XYZ file of C-alpha atoms in Angstrom:
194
model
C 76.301 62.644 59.051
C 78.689 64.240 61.552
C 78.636 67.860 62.303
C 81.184 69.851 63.662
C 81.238 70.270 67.187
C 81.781 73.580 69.080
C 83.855 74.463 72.170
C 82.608 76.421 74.828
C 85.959 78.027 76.783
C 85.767 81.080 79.206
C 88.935 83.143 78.993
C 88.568 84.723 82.373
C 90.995 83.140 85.271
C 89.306 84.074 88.524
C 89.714 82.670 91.933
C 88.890 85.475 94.321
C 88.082 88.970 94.230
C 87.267 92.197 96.440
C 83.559 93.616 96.021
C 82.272 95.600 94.889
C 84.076 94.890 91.188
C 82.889 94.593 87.366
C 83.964 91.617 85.677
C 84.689 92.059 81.990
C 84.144 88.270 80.551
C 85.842 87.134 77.823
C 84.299 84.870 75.445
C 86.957 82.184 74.170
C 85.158 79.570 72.441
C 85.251 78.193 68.641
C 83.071 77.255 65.846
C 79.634 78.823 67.676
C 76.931 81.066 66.671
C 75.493 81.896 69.723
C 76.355 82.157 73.333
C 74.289 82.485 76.362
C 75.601 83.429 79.608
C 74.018 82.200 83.006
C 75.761 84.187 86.254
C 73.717 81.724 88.531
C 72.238 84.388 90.283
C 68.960 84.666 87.763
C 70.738 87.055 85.627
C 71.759 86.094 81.836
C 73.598 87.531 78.781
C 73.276 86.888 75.075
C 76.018 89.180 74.383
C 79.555 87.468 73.219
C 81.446 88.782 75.855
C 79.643 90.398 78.558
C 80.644 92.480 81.353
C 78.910 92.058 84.869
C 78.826 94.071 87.903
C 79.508 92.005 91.498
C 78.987 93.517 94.877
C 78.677 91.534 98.452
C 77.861 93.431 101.055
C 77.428 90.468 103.794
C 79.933 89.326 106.366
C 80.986 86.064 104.603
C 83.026 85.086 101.482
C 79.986 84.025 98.573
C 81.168 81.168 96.313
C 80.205 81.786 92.557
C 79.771 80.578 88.957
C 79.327 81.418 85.660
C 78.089 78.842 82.773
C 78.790 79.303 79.157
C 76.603 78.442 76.707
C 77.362 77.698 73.201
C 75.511 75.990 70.415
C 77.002 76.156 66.707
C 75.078 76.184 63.261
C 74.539 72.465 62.900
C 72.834 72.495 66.996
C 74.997 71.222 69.076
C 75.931 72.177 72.138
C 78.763 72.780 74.621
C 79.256 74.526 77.987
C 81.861 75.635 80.103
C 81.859 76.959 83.935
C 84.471 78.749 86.091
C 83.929 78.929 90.207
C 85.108 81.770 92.102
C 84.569 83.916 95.222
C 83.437 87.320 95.829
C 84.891 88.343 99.349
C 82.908 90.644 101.911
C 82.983 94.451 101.327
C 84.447 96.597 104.123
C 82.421 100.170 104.321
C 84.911 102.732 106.138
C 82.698 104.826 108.582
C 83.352 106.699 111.029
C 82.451 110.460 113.084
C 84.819 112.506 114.896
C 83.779 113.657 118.358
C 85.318 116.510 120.306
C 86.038 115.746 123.500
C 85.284 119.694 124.831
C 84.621 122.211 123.221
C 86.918 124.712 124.920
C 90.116 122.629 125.057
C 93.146 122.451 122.906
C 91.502 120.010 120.325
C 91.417 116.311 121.700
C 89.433 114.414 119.376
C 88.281 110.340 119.409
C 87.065 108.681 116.518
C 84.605 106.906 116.536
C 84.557 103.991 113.979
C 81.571 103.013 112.404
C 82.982 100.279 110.200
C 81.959 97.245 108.632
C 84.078 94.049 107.832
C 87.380 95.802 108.861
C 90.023 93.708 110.214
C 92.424 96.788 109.842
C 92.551 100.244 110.055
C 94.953 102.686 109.213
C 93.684 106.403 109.910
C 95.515 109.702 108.310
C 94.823 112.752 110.785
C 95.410 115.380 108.141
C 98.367 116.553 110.536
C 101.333 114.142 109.641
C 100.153 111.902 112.665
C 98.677 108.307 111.224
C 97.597 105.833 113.613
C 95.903 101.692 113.429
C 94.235 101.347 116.394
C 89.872 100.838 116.005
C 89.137 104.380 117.495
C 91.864 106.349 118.180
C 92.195 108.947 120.766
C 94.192 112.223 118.978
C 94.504 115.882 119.691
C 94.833 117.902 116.664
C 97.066 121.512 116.999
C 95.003 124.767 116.812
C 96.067 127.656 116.154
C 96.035 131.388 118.008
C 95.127 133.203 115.083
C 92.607 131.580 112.142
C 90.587 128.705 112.110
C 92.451 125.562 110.806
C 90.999 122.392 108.945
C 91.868 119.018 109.109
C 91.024 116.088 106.260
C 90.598 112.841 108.170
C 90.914 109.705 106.498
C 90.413 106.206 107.308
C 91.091 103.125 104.845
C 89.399 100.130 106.526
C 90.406 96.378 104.893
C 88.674 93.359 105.345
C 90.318 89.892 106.314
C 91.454 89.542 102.416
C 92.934 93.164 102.347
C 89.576 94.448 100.234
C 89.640 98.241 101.204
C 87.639 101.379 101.209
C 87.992 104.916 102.236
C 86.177 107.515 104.277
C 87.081 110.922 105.178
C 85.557 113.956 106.928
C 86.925 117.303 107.556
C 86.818 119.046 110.899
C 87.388 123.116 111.955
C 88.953 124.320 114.852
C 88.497 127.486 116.153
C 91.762 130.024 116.990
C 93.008 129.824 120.450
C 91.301 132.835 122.270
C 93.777 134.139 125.169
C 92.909 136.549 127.598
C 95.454 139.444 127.856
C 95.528 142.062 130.540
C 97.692 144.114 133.226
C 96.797 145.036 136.566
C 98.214 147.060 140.003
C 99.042 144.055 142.681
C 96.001 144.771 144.351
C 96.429 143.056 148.113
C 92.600 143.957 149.464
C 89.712 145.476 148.287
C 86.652 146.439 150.370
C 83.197 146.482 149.024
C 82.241 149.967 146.782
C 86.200 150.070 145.894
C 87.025 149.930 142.141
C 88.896 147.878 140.302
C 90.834 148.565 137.447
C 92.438 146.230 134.327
């Protein structure tokens, strides 16, 4: 007697991806009644169609598969596998550090990230810059404090990105006002006035 044979078929078409991502697999097979998923990593799903969450936080590109499972009424068997990569996650980091305290508001930033090939850095000011840790001098102002959002989207090799930002206050400008006499000497016990 010949039973009817059942097709294992994953829907998903993956070749690459940036981490950290969840994976929503779709469960295309025929004539089954049950499905088990193996994500090679010691982690598996009974579920039809599964989702599963992938994160690499190393410095290299980690080569992946998934196995489907299916087995139909009559027991038999089929299976199906897709390969794909998970690239390296870039984590944007980074602390601003005021160059003195009491100048005009020079700034470098000091970048903490990891896996970035790029950088591209928003000052909060209109002024943008690429370089690794940039070097910028933010406008303060003679009457309030002003604030500036600082962002910086760091990409890996692959163009995977992520964001950090952090906000820094600057103080008004404080200027010293005052008149005086043109004084050409003084001796010692005379008085001065401002």
């Amino acid at each position: 007697h010949v039973h009817p044979y059942t097709v294992s078929k994953i829907s998903n078409t993956l070749d690459s991806f940036c981490s950290p991502k969840r994976i929503d697999f779709v469960n295309g097979s025929t004539n089954y009644r049950n499905a088990v998923w193996d994500f090679s990593n010691g982690n598996t799903s009974n579920l039809n169609s599964p989702s599963f969450f992938y994160q690499n936080i190393s410095n290299v590109t980690r080569n992946l598969m998934v196995t489907l499972q299916t087995e139909n009424a009559e027991g038999c068997i089929d299976n199906d596998t897709i390969r794909f990569k998970i690239l390296p996650e870039p984590i944007a980091d980074f602390s601003p550090f005021r160059l003195n305290v009491c100048d005009s508001g020079y700034h470098t930033l000091v970048n903490r990230s990891i896996n970035n090939q790029t950088n591209d850095w928003d000052f909060g000011d209109g002024a943008t810059s690429t370089q690794q840790e940039p070097y910028h001098l933010f406008a303060r102002n003679d009457k309030a404090e002003v604030s500036f959002n600082i962002t910086l989207i760091a990409k890996n090799y692959a163009g995977c990105p992520d964001t950090a930002s952090e906000s820094i206050s600057l103080n008004p400008i404080h200027t010293v006002d005052f008149g005086t006499t043109l004084i050409r000497s003084v001796c010692v016990g005379d008085a001065i006035h401002f």
